[in-house]
Backbone as ProteinMPNN parsed JSONL, in Angstrom:
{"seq_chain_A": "XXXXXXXXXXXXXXXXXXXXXXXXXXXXXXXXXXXXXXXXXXXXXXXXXXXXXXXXXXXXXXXXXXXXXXXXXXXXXXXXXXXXXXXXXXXXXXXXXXXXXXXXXXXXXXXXXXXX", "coords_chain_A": {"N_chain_A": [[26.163, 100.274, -223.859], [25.785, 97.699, -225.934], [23.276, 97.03, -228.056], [20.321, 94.588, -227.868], [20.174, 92.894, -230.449], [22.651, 93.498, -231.537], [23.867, 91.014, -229.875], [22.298, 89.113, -230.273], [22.846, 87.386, -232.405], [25.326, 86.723, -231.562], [24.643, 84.861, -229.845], [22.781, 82.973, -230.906], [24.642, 82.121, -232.696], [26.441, 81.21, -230.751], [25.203, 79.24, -229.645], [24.533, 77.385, -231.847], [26.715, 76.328, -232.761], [27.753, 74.628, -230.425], [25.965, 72.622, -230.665], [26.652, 72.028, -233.105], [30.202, 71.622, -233.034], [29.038, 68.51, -231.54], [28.083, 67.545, -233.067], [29.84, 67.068, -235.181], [32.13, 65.864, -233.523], [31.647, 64.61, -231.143], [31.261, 62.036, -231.578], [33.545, 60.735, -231.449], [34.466, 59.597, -229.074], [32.823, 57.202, -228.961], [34.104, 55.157, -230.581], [33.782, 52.469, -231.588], [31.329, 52.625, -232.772], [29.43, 52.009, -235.06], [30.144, 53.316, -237.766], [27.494, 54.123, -240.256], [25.752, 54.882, -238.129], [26.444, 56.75, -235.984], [26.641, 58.552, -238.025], [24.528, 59.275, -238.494], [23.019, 59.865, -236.06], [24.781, 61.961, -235.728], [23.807, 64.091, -237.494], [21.565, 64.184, -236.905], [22.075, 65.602, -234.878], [23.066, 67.63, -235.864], [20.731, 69.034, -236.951], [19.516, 70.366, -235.53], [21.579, 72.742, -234.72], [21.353, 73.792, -237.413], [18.951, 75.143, -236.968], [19.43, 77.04, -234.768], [21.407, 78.009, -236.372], [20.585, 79.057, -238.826], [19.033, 81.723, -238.115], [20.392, 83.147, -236.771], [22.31, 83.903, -238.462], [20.121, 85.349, -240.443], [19.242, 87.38, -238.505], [21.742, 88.934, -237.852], [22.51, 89.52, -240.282], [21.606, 91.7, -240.738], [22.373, 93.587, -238.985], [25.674, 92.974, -238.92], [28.073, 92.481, -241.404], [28.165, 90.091, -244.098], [31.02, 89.073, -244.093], [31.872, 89.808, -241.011], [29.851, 88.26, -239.797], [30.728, 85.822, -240.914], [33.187, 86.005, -239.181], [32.954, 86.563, -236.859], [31.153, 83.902, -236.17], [33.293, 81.776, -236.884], [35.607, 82.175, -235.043], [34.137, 82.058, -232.726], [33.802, 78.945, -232.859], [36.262, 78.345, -232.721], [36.672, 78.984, -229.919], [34.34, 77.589, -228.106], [35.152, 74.717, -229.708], [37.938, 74.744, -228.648], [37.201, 74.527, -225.387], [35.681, 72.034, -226.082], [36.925, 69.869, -226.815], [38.858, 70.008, -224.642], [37.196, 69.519, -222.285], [35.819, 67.491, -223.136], [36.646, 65.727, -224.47], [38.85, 65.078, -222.951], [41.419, 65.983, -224.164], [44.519, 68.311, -224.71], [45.189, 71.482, -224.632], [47.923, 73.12, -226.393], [51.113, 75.335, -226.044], [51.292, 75.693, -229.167], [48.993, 75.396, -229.953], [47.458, 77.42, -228.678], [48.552, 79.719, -230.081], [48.061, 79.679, -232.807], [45.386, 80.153, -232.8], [45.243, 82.148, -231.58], [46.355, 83.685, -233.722], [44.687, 83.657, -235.623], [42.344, 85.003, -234.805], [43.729, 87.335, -234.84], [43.786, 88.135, -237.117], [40.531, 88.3, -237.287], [40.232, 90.863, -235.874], [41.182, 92.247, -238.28], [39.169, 91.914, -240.037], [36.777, 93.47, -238.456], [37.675, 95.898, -238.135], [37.866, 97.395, -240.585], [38.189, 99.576, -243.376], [41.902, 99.497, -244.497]], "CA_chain_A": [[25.91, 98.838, -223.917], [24.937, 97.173, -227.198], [21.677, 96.541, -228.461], [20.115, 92.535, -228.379], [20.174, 92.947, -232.099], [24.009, 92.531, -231.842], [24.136, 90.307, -229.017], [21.451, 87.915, -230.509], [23.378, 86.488, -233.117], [25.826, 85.811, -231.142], [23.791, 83.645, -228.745], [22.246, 82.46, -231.241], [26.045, 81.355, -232.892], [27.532, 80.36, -229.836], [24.486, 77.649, -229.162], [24.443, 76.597, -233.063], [28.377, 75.809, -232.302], [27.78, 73.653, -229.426], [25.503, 71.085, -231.264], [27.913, 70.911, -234.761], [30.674, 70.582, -232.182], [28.893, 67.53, -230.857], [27.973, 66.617, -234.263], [31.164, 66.608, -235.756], [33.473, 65.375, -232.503], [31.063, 63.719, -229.861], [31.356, 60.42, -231.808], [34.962, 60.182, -230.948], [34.792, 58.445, -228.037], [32.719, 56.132, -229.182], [35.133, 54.468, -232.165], [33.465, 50.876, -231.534], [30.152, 52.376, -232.982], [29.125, 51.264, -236.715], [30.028, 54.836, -238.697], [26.378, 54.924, -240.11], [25.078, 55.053, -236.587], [27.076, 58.19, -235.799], [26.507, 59.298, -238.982], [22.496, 59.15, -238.447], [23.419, 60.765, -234.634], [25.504, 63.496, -236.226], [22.764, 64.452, -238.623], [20.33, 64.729, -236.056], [22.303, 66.646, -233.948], [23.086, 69.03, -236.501], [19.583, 69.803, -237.041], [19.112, 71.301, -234.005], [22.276, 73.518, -235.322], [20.749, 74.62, -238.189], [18.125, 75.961, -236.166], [20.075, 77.889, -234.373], [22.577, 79.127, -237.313], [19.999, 80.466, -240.143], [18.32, 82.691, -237.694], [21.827, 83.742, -236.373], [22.583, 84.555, -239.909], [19.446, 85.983, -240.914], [19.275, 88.448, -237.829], [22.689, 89.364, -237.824], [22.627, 90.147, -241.313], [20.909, 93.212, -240.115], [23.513, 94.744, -237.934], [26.698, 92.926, -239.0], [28.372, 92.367, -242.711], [28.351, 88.774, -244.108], [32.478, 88.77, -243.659], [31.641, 90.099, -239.989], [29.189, 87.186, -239.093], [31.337, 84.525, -240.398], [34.268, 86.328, -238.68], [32.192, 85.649, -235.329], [31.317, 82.328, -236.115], [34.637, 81.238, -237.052], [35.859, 82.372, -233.582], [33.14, 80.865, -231.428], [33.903, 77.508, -232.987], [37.237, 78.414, -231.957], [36.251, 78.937, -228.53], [33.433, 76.276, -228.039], [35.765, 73.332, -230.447], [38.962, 74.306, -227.398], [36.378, 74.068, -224.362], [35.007, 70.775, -225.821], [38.42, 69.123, -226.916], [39.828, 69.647, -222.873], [36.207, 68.877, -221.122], [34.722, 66.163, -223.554], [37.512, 64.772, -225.11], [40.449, 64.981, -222.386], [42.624, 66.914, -224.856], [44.841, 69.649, -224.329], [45.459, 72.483, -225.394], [49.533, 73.282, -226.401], [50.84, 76.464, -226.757], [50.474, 76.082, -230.849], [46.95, 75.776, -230.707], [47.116, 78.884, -228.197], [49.578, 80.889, -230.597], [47.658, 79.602, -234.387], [44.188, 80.375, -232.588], [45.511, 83.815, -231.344], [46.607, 84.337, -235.004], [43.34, 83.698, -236.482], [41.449, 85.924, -234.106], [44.318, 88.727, -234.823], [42.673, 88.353, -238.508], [39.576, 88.725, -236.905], [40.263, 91.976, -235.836], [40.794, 93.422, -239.132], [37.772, 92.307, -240.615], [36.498, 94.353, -237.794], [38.569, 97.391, -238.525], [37.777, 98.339, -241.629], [39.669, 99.742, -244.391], [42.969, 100.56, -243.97]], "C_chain_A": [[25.289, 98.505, -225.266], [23.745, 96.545, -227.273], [21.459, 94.999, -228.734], [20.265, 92.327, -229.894], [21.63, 92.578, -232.636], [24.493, 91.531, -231.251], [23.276, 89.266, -229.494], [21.746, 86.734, -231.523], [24.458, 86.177, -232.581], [25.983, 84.804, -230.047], [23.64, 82.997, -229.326], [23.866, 81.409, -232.254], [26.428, 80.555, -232.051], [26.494, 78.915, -229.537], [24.507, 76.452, -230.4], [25.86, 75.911, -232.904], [28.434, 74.483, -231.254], [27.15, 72.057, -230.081], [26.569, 70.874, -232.229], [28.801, 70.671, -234.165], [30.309, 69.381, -232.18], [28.291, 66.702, -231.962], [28.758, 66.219, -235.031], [32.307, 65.721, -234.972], [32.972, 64.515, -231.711], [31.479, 62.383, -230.312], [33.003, 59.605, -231.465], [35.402, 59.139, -230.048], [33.616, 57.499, -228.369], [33.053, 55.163, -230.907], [34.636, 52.853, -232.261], [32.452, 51.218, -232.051], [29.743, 52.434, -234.368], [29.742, 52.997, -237.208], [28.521, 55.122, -239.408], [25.922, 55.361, -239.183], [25.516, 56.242, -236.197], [27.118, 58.969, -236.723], [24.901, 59.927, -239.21], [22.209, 60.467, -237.036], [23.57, 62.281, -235.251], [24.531, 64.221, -236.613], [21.494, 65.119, -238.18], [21.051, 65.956, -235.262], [22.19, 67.979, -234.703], [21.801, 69.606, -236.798], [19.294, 70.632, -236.2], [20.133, 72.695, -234.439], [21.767, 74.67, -236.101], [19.668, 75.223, -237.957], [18.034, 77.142, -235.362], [20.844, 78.471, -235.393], [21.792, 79.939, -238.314], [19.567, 81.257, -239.499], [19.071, 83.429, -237.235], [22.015, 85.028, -237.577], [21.666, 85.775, -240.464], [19.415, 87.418, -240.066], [20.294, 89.442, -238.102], [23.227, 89.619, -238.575], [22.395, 91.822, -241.233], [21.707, 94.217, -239.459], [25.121, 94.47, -238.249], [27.14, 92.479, -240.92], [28.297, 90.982, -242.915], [30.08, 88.343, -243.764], [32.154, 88.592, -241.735], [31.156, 89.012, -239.048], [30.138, 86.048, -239.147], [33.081, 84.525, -239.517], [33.662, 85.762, -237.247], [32.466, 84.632, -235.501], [32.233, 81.282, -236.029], [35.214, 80.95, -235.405], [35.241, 82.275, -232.643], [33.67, 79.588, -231.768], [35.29, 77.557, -232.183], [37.488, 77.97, -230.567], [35.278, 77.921, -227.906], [34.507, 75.119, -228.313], [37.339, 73.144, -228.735], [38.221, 74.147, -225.973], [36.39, 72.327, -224.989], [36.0, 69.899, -225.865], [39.042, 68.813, -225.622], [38.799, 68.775, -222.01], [35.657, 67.618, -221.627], [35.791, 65.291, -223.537], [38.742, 64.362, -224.187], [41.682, 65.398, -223.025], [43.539, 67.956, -224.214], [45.309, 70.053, -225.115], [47.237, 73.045, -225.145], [49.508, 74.342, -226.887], [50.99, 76.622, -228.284], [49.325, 76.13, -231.118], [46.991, 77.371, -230.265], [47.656, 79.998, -229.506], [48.361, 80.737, -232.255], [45.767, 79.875, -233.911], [44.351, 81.943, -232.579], [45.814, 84.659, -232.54], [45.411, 84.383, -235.916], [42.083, 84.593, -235.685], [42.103, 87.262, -233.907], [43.433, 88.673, -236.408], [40.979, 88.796, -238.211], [39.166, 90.513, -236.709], [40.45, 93.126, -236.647], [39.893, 93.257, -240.375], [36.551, 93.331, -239.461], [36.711, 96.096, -237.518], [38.446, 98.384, -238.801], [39.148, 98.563, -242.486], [40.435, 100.306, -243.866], [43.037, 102.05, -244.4]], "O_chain_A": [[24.27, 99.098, -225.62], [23.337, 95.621, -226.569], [22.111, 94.301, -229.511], [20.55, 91.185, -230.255], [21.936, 91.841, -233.574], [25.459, 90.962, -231.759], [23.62, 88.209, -228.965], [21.232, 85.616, -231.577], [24.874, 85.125, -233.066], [26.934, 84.196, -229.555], [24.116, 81.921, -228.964], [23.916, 80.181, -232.328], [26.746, 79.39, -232.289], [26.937, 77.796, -229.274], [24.505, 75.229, -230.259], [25.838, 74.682, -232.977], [29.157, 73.502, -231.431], [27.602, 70.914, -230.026], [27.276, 69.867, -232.275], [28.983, 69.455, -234.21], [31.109, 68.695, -232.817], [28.036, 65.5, -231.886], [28.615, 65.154, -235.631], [33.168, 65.048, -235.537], [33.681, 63.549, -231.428], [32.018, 61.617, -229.512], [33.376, 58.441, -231.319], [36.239, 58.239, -230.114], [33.683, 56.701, -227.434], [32.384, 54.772, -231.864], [35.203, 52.107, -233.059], [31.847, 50.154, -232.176], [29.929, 53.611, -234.679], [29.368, 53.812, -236.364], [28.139, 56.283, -239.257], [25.552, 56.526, -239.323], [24.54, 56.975, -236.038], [27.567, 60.1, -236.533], [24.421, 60.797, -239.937], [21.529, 61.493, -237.026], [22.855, 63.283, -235.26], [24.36, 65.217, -235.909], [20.751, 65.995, -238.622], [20.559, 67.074, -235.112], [21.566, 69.002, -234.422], [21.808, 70.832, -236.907], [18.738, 71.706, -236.426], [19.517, 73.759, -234.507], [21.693, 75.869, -235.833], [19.309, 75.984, -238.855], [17.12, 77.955, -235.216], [20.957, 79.688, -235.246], [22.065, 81.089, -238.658], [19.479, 82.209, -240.274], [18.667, 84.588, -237.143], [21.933, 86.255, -237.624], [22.114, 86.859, -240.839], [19.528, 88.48, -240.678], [20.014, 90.575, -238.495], [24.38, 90.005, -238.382], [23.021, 92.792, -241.659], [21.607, 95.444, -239.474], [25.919, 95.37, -237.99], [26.161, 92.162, -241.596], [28.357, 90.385, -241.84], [30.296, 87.28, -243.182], [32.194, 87.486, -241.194], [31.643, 88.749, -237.949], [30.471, 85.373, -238.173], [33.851, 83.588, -239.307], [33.939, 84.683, -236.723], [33.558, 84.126, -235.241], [32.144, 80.232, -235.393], [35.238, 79.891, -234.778], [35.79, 82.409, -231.549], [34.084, 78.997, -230.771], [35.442, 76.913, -231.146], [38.169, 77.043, -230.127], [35.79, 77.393, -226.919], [34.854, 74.487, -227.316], [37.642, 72.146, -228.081], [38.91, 73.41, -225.267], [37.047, 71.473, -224.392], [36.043, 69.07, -224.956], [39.619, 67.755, -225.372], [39.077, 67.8, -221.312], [35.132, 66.777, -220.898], [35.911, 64.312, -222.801], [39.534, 63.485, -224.534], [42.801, 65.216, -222.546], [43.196, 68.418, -223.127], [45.804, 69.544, -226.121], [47.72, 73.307, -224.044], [48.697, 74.754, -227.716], [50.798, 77.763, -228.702], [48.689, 76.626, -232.048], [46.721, 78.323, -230.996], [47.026, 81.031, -229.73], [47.918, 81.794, -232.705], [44.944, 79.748, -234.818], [43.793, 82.761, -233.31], [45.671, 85.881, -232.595], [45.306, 85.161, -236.864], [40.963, 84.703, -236.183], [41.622, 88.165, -233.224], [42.398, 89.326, -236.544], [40.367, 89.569, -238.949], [38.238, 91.172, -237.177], [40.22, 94.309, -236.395], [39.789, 93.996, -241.353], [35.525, 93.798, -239.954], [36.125, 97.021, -236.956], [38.574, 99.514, -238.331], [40.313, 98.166, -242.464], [40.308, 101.235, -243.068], [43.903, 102.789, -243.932]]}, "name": "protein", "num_of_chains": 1, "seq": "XXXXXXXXXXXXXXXXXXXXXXXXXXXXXXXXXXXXXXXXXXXXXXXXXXXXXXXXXXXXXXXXXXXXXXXXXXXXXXXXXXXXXXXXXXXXXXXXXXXXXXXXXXXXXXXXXXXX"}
């Protein structure tokens, strides 16, 4: 079983994901509301983000490579951005997202690899 040391950044990713999600997309449904106003929203939200992402970063410097982390990160947003798109937004998901997501998380796997 892996040590919290690798599992902590990516708690600490997957929660920083959820706010910039909701700082970048939440305002969607409301398109009637001034753009500073959601721009003031956003801003806040993301703070909370960045609260969660430098300590992500900083930890998980420790156990994983800087490619490595933003290889995670990348692929949580992934995973978080298609959750919030079906449950927030009423989106769906077609199989090109499935197939151009599945291709960017086969890249994933060989920053995970190593050299050939």
């Amino acid at each position: 079983m892996p040590s919290f040391d690798y599992i902590r950044p990516i708690l600490l990713l997957l929660g920083s994901n959820v706010f910039m999600t909701f700082a970048w997309y939440g305002h969607l449904k409301f398109g009637n509301k001034s753009l500073m106003l959601v721009i003031l929203v956003s801003w806040m939200i993301a703070f909370f983000e960045y609260c969660l992402a430098v300590p992500a970063n900083r930890y998980g410097h420790e156990v994983y490579s800087a490619a490595q982390l933003k290889t995670i990160q990348e692929v949580i947003t992934l995973l978080v951005f298609a959750g919030f798109s079906v449950a927030y937004l009423g989106e769906k998901i077609t199989i090109n997202h499935a197939v151009g997501f599945a291709m960017i998380c086969g890249g994933a796997f060989f920053v995970f690899k190593g050299p050939l």
